Amino acid sequence: MRVLVCPTAFKESLSATAVADAIAAGVRRAVPDAGVRTLSLSDGGSGLIETLAAAKGGRQTRVSTTDPLGRPIEARVLWTAADEVVIESAEACGLHLLAPDERTPLRTATDGVGLLLERCAADGARRAILGLGGSATVDGGTGMARALNWRFLDREGRDLEPGGGALTELALIERPSLRIPLSVTALADVRSPLLGPDGAARRFAPQKGASPQDVDRLELGLTRLADVAARDLGLDVRDLPGTGAAGGLGVGCLLFLDAELVQGADYLLAASGFEAALADADLLITGEGAWDATSGLGKITRVAVARAEAAGVPAVLVSGRIEGPVPAGLETISGDGNWLDPEAISRLVEEHLRARG
C-alpha cells in the first residue's frame, strides 16, 4: 500500500512537519510494509515557509519587525533566490504572537507586514510571495500600507489610529510619493470576500477575540474602507474572492501593493508536487487542527480531499475536532474536541488503519 501523508499545521499547536511525521509513524505501525510519502502543506497561513523551503530550497533569515500591537520582534523569511523572498504575514501579525487577553482586533494591526516587505526590498528582493492567514488583525491591510507611507485620514485630516476599529472614521486615502520596487504574489488561505457573512469580520473576527459589537464595528469599518478605496483609488473590491483573507489583508494587497491575489491552496499544491504524489498513492491522509465551516472556503485540506476524490483515491482526515459537515466518503479520525499531540495522532491513525483492514 502506498500512502500519501499531507497535513497542514495544527494552529498554535503542531507544525505541518510534526503532524506529518506523527501520521507516518502511525501508518508504519499499522502497515509495516506500506510505502509512505510525506508532504507538509500550507495554504498561505502557518507552514508556508517550510512548505516552500521543501519545494524550492533557499535560506532562512530573520528580519526585525513588529507584532500586532506594535512591539519589536524578529520574523523569519525565506530567500529562494537573490531577488525573491517568501514571507508569512502571520510572522508579524499572527494570532499566536498574542496572549489570549491581548486579542483585540479593534486595535491590532498589520504594520509589521509592511515593515517586512520594506526591509526585504531594501535587502534586494524584487519579488515576494506573501502568505495570508492566521492573523490577529481585521484592519484591511491598512497597517501594512501605513508602514509603506500610505496615509489614512479622518474628516479633520488626522491620521487614523491603528486597528480595524478606527476605519469607521476613514475619510481619505493618500498615496505615498514613492512605492517600494517589489512585485508581490499574495496567497490567500480562504476564498472569502471582504464583507458579508463569510467575510473578514463576520466569519473570522470572533476567532480573534471580537465580541458581537466588535464584529459589527469591524464590518462597518471594512465597508467604509471599500467605499473610500473605490472613490480615491478607483478599485471596487467588495466581492472579490480572497480579499477577506487574514482580516482583509488580501484586499490591502490589491489596493496598496498592486499584488496578484491567488488561492494559496492551488499555488502550493502545484509547488509541492502534490498531483504527481497523489497519482502514485493508494490512500491519502491529510489533517488540520479543526475542521469547521471555514474549511470549505478554500482551505488546503478541503482542496486536497476534493482532488483525491476526483482521482479515485480514498482519503482520511485527521483533526482535533470536527465541527462542520465533511464530504461524503471521507473517513475521519477525530480527537473529539481535544488538541492532539504527536503520540495521540500516531495512536489514532494506527487504530483506524488496523480497524480499516
Coordinates of C-alpha atoms in Angstrom, one line a residue:
M1 CA 0.0 0.0 0.0
R2 CA 1.3 3.5 -0.9
V3 CA 0.2 6.2 1.4
L4 CA 0.5 10.0 0.8
V5 CA 0.6 11.9 4.1
C6 CA 0.0 15.6 3.6
P7 CA -1.4 17.6 6.5
T8 CA -1.3 21.3 7.2
A9 CA -0.2 22.7 10.6
F10 CA -2.4 22.4 13.7
K11 CA -2.6 26.1 14.5
E12 CA -0.9 27.2 17.7
S13 CA -0.1 23.5 18.4
L14 CA 2.0 21.5 15.9
S15 CA 3.8 22.3 12.7
A16 CA 2.8 20.5 9.5
T17 CA 6.0 18.6 9.6
A18 CA 5.4 17.4 13.1
V19 CA 1.8 16.3 12.2
A20 CA 3.1 14.5 9.0
D21 CA 5.8 12.6 11.0
A22 CA 3.2 11.5 13.6
I23 CA 0.8 10.3 11.0
A24 CA 3.5 8.5 9.1
A25 CA 4.6 6.7 12.4
G26 CA 1.0 5.5 12.9
V27 CA 0.8 4.2 9.3
R28 CA 4.1 2.3 9.7
R29 CA 3.0 0.7 12.9
A30 CA -0.3 -0.4 11.4
V31 CA 1.1 -1.4 8.0
P32 CA 4.8 -2.1 8.3
D33 CA 5.4 -2.7 4.6
A34 CA 3.5 0.4 3.5
G35 CA 5.3 2.9 1.3
V36 CA 4.8 6.3 2.9
R37 CA 5.5 9.7 1.4
T38 CA 5.0 12.9 3.4
L39 CA 4.4 16.4 2.2
S40 CA 4.0 19.3 4.6
L41 CA 1.3 21.6 3.2
S42 CA 0.2 25.2 3.8
D43 CA -2.5 27.3 2.1
G44 CA -0.7 30.6 2.7
G45 CA -1.0 30.6 6.5
S46 CA 1.1 28.8 9.0
G47 CA 3.7 26.5 7.5
L48 CA 4.2 28.4 4.2
I49 CA 8.0 28.8 4.8
E50 CA 8.6 25.1 5.5
T51 CA 6.4 24.1 2.5
L52 CA 8.3 26.3 0.0
A53 CA 11.6 25.5 1.6
A54 CA 11.0 21.8 0.9
A55 CA 9.8 22.6 -2.6
K56 CA 12.2 25.3 -3.7
G57 CA 15.1 25.3 -1.2
G58 CA 16.6 28.6 -0.1
R59 CA 17.9 30.1 3.1
Q60 CA 16.1 31.4 6.1
T61 CA 16.9 34.7 7.8
R62 CA 15.4 36.9 10.5
V63 CA 14.2 40.4 10.0
S64 CA 13.3 43.0 12.6
T65 CA 9.6 44.0 12.6
T66 CA 6.7 44.5 15.0
D67 CA 3.9 42.3 16.3
P68 CA 0.1 43.1 16.0
L69 CA 0.4 45.5 19.0
G70 CA 3.5 47.3 17.7
R71 CA 6.1 45.6 19.9
P72 CA 9.5 44.8 18.4
I73 CA 10.0 41.2 17.3
E74 CA 12.0 39.3 14.7
A75 CA 10.3 37.3 11.9
R76 CA 11.5 34.5 9.7
V77 CA 11.7 35.0 5.9
L78 CA 12.9 32.5 3.2
W79 CA 15.1 33.7 0.4
T80 CA 14.5 31.3 -2.6
A81 CA 16.7 33.5 -4.8
A82 CA 18.8 36.6 -4.5
D83 CA 15.8 38.7 -5.5
E84 CA 12.9 36.5 -4.3
V85 CA 11.6 36.2 -0.7
V86 CA 8.8 34.3 0.9
I87 CA 7.1 36.0 3.8
E88 CA 4.4 34.6 6.2
S89 CA 2.3 37.5 7.2
A90 CA 1.5 35.7 10.5
E91 CA 5.1 36.0 11.4
A92 CA 4.3 39.7 12.0
C93 CA 0.5 39.8 12.6
G94 CA -0.3 36.3 13.7
L95 CA -2.7 35.3 16.4
H96 CA 0.0 33.1 18.0
L97 CA 2.0 36.2 18.9
L98 CA -0.6 37.4 21.4
A99 CA -1.7 36.2 24.8
P100 CA -5.5 35.4 24.9
D101 CA -6.2 38.7 26.8
E102 CA -4.4 40.7 24.1
R103 CA -6.5 39.6 21.3
T104 CA -8.4 42.8 20.4
P105 CA -8.9 43.2 16.6
L106 CA -10.3 46.7 17.1
R107 CA -6.6 47.7 17.9
T108 CA -4.3 45.0 16.4
A109 CA -2.7 46.0 13.1
T110 CA -0.6 44.7 10.2
D111 CA 2.2 47.3 10.3
G112 CA 4.7 44.6 10.9
V113 CA 3.9 43.0 7.5
G114 CA 4.7 46.3 5.7
L115 CA 8.0 46.6 7.6
L116 CA 8.9 43.1 6.5
L117 CA 8.2 44.0 2.8
E118 CA 10.1 47.2 3.1
R119 CA 13.2 45.7 4.7
C120 CA 13.3 42.7 2.3
A121 CA 13.1 45.2 -0.6
A122 CA 16.0 47.1 0.9
D123 CA 18.0 43.9 1.1
G124 CA 17.5 43.2 -2.7
A125 CA 14.1 41.5 -3.0
R126 CA 12.2 42.3 -6.2
R127 CA 9.7 39.6 -5.9
A128 CA 7.8 38.5 -2.8
I129 CA 5.5 35.5 -2.1
L130 CA 3.3 36.7 0.7
G131 CA 1.2 34.2 2.6
L132 CA -2.0 35.4 4.1
G133 CA -3.6 33.5 7.1
G134 CA -3.5 33.0 10.8
S135 CA -3.8 36.8 11.6
A136 CA -4.8 38.5 14.8
T137 CA -6.0 41.5 12.7
V138 CA -9.0 42.9 10.9
D139 CA -7.6 46.1 9.6
G140 CA -7.9 45.6 5.8
G141 CA -4.2 45.8 5.4
T142 CA -4.1 49.5 6.3
G143 CA -1.4 48.9 8.9
M144 CA 0.8 47.3 6.3
A145 CA 0.2 50.2 3.9
R146 CA 0.8 52.7 6.7
A147 CA 4.3 51.2 7.2
L148 CA 4.8 51.8 3.5
N149 CA 3.9 55.5 3.8
W150 CA 0.3 55.4 2.8
R151 CA -1.9 57.7 4.9
F152 CA -5.5 57.1 6.2
L153 CA -7.1 60.3 7.4
D154 CA -10.4 61.2 9.1
R155 CA -12.6 64.2 8.3
E156 CA -10.4 66.5 10.2
G157 CA -7.3 65.4 8.3
R158 CA -5.9 63.5 11.2
D159 CA -4.2 60.1 10.8
L160 CA -6.3 57.2 12.0
E161 CA -5.3 55.1 15.0
P162 CA -4.0 51.6 14.2
G163 CA -6.5 48.7 14.0
G164 CA -9.8 47.9 12.3
G165 CA -11.9 49.8 14.8
A166 CA -10.7 53.2 13.5
L167 CA -11.7 52.5 9.9
T168 CA -15.3 53.7 10.6
E169 CA -13.8 57.2 10.7
L170 CA -11.9 56.9 7.4
A171 CA -12.5 59.9 5.1
L172 CA -9.4 60.0 2.7
I173 CA -6.7 57.7 1.5
E174 CA -3.4 59.3 0.4
R175 CA -0.9 57.5 -1.8
P176 CA 2.8 57.6 -0.9
S177 CA 5.1 59.6 -3.1
L178 CA 7.4 56.6 -3.7
R179 CA 6.5 52.9 -3.9
I180 CA 8.8 50.0 -3.0
P181 CA 10.1 48.2 -6.1
L182 CA 8.5 44.9 -5.2
S183 CA 6.3 42.6 -7.2
V184 CA 4.0 40.7 -4.8
T185 CA 2.1 37.4 -5.2
A186 CA -0.3 37.1 -2.2
L187 CA -1.5 33.7 -1.3
A188 CA -5.0 33.8 0.3
D189 CA -5.8 30.9 2.6
V190 CA -9.5 31.3 2.0
R191 CA -11.7 32.4 -0.9
S192 CA -13.7 34.7 1.5
P193 CA -14.8 38.1 0.2
L194 CA -14.1 41.2 2.3
L195 CA -17.6 41.8 3.5
G196 CA -20.7 39.8 4.4
P197 CA -21.4 36.6 6.4
D198 CA -18.2 34.8 5.1
G199 CA -16.1 37.9 5.2
A200 CA -13.2 39.1 7.2
A201 CA -15.2 40.4 10.2
R202 CA -18.3 38.3 10.4
R203 CA -16.8 34.9 9.7
F204 CA -13.3 35.3 11.3
A205 CA -13.1 38.1 13.8
P206 CA -14.8 36.1 16.6
Q207 CA -11.9 33.7 16.4
K208 CA -9.6 36.6 17.0
G209 CA -11.3 37.9 20.2
A210 CA -14.0 40.1 18.8
S211 CA -17.3 40.5 20.6
P212 CA -20.6 40.7 18.6
Q213 CA -20.4 44.5 19.0
D214 CA -16.8 44.5 17.8
V215 CA -17.8 42.4 14.8
D216 CA -20.4 45.0 13.8
R217 CA -17.9 47.8 14.1
L218 CA -15.2 46.0 12.1
E219 CA -17.7 45.2 9.4
L220 CA -18.7 48.8 9.2
G221 CA -15.0 49.9 9.1
L222 CA -14.2 47.5 6.2
T223 CA -17.3 48.7 4.4
R224 CA -16.0 52.2 4.8
L225 CA -12.6 51.2 3.5
A226 CA -14.1 49.6 0.4
D227 CA -16.2 52.8 -0.3
V228 CA -13.3 55.2 0.1
A229 CA -11.0 53.0 -1.9
A230 CA -13.5 52.9 -4.8
R231 CA -13.6 56.7 -4.7
D232 CA -9.9 57.5 -4.1
L233 CA -8.2 54.6 -5.8
G234 CA -10.7 53.6 -8.4
L235 CA -10.9 50.0 -7.4
D236 CA -14.1 48.1 -6.5
V237 CA -13.0 45.3 -4.2
R238 CA -16.3 44.4 -2.4
D239 CA -16.9 41.0 -3.9
L240 CA -13.5 39.7 -5.0
P241 CA -12.6 36.2 -3.6
G242 CA -9.7 36.1 -1.2
T243 CA -10.0 39.8 -0.2
G244 CA -11.2 38.8 3.2
A245 CA -8.2 36.6 3.9
A246 CA -6.1 37.5 7.1
G247 CA -8.6 40.1 8.3
G248 CA -8.8 41.8 5.0
L249 CA -5.1 41.8 4.3
G250 CA -6.0 40.3 1.0
V251 CA -7.8 43.4 0.0
G252 CA -4.9 45.5 1.3
C253 CA -2.5 43.6 -1.0
L254 CA -4.7 44.5 -4.0
L255 CA -5.2 48.1 -3.0
F256 CA -1.8 49.1 -1.7
L257 CA 0.7 46.7 -3.3
D258 CA -0.9 46.1 -6.7
A259 CA -0.4 42.4 -5.8
E260 CA -1.5 39.3 -7.7
L261 CA -4.0 37.7 -5.3
V262 CA -4.3 33.9 -5.8
Q263 CA -5.7 31.0 -3.9
G264 CA -2.9 29.7 -1.8
A265 CA -4.1 26.0 -1.9
D266 CA -3.8 25.8 -5.7
Y267 CA -0.5 27.6 -5.8
L268 CA 1.1 25.5 -3.0
L269 CA -0.3 22.1 -4.2
A270 CA 1.3 22.9 -7.6
A271 CA 4.6 24.0 -6.0
S272 CA 4.8 20.9 -3.7
G273 CA 4.3 18.3 -6.4
F274 CA 1.0 17.1 -4.9
E275 CA -0.6 15.9 -8.1
A276 CA 2.3 13.6 -9.0
A277 CA 2.5 12.3 -5.5
L278 CA -1.3 11.6 -5.5
A279 CA -1.1 9.8 -8.8
D280 CA 1.2 7.3 -7.1
A281 CA -0.9 6.8 -4.0
D282 CA -3.4 4.2 -2.8
L283 CA -4.5 6.3 0.2
L284 CA -4.4 10.0 1.1
I285 CA -4.2 11.0 4.8
T286 CA -4.5 14.8 5.4
G287 CA -5.2 16.8 8.5
E288 CA -5.8 20.1 10.2
G289 CA -6.3 21.2 13.8
A290 CA -10.0 21.9 13.4
W291 CA -12.4 21.1 10.6
D292 CA -15.2 23.6 10.6
A293 CA -17.3 25.9 8.5
T294 CA -14.2 27.8 7.2
S295 CA -12.7 24.6 5.8
G296 CA -14.9 24.7 2.8
L297 CA -13.8 28.3 2.0
G298 CA -10.6 27.2 0.2
K299 CA -8.6 25.7 2.9
I300 CA -6.0 23.3 1.6
T301 CA -7.2 20.2 3.3
R302 CA -10.6 20.5 1.6
V303 CA -8.9 21.1 -1.8
A304 CA -6.6 18.1 -1.3
V305 CA -9.6 15.9 -0.4
A306 CA -11.5 17.1 -3.5
R307 CA -8.6 16.2 -5.7
A308 CA -8.2 12.8 -4.2
E309 CA -11.9 12.1 -4.8
A310 CA -11.6 13.2 -8.4
A311 CA -8.6 10.9 -8.8
G312 CA -10.4 7.9 -7.2
V313 CA -8.0 7.8 -4.2
P314 CA -9.7 7.2 -0.8
A315 CA -8.9 9.9 1.8
V316 CA -8.7 10.1 5.6
L317 CA -8.9 13.4 7.6
V318 CA -7.1 13.7 11.0
S319 CA -8.4 16.6 13.1
G320 CA -8.5 17.6 16.7
R321 CA -12.2 18.4 16.4
I322 CA -14.7 18.2 13.6
E323 CA -17.4 20.8 13.8
G324 CA -18.7 21.0 10.3
P325 CA -20.0 18.7 7.6
V326 CA -17.5 16.5 5.8
P327 CA -17.7 15.3 2.2
A328 CA -19.4 12.1 1.5
G329 CA -17.0 9.1 1.7
L330 CA -14.3 11.0 3.6
E331 CA -13.1 8.9 6.5
T332 CA -12.3 10.9 9.7
I333 CA -10.1 10.5 12.7
S334 CA -11.1 13.0 15.4
G335 CA -9.7 14.0 18.8
D336 CA -13.3 14.6 19.9
G337 CA -12.7 18.2 20.5
N338 CA -9.3 17.9 22.1
W339 CA -6.0 19.2 20.7
L340 CA -3.9 16.2 19.6
D341 CA -0.2 15.7 20.4
P342 CA 2.1 13.6 18.2
E343 CA 1.7 10.4 20.1
A344 CA -2.1 10.7 20.1
I345 CA -2.1 11.3 16.4
S346 CA 0.1 8.2 15.8
R347 CA -2.1 6.0 18.0
L348 CA -5.4 7.1 16.5
V349 CA -4.0 6.6 12.9
E350 CA -2.7 3.2 13.8
E351 CA -6.0 2.2 15.4
H352 CA -8.0 3.5 12.4
L353 CA -5.9 1.7 9.8
R354 CA -6.0 -1.6 11.8
A355 CA -9.8 -1.4 12.0
R356 CA -10.0 -0.5 8.3
G357 CA -8.0 -3.6 7.5

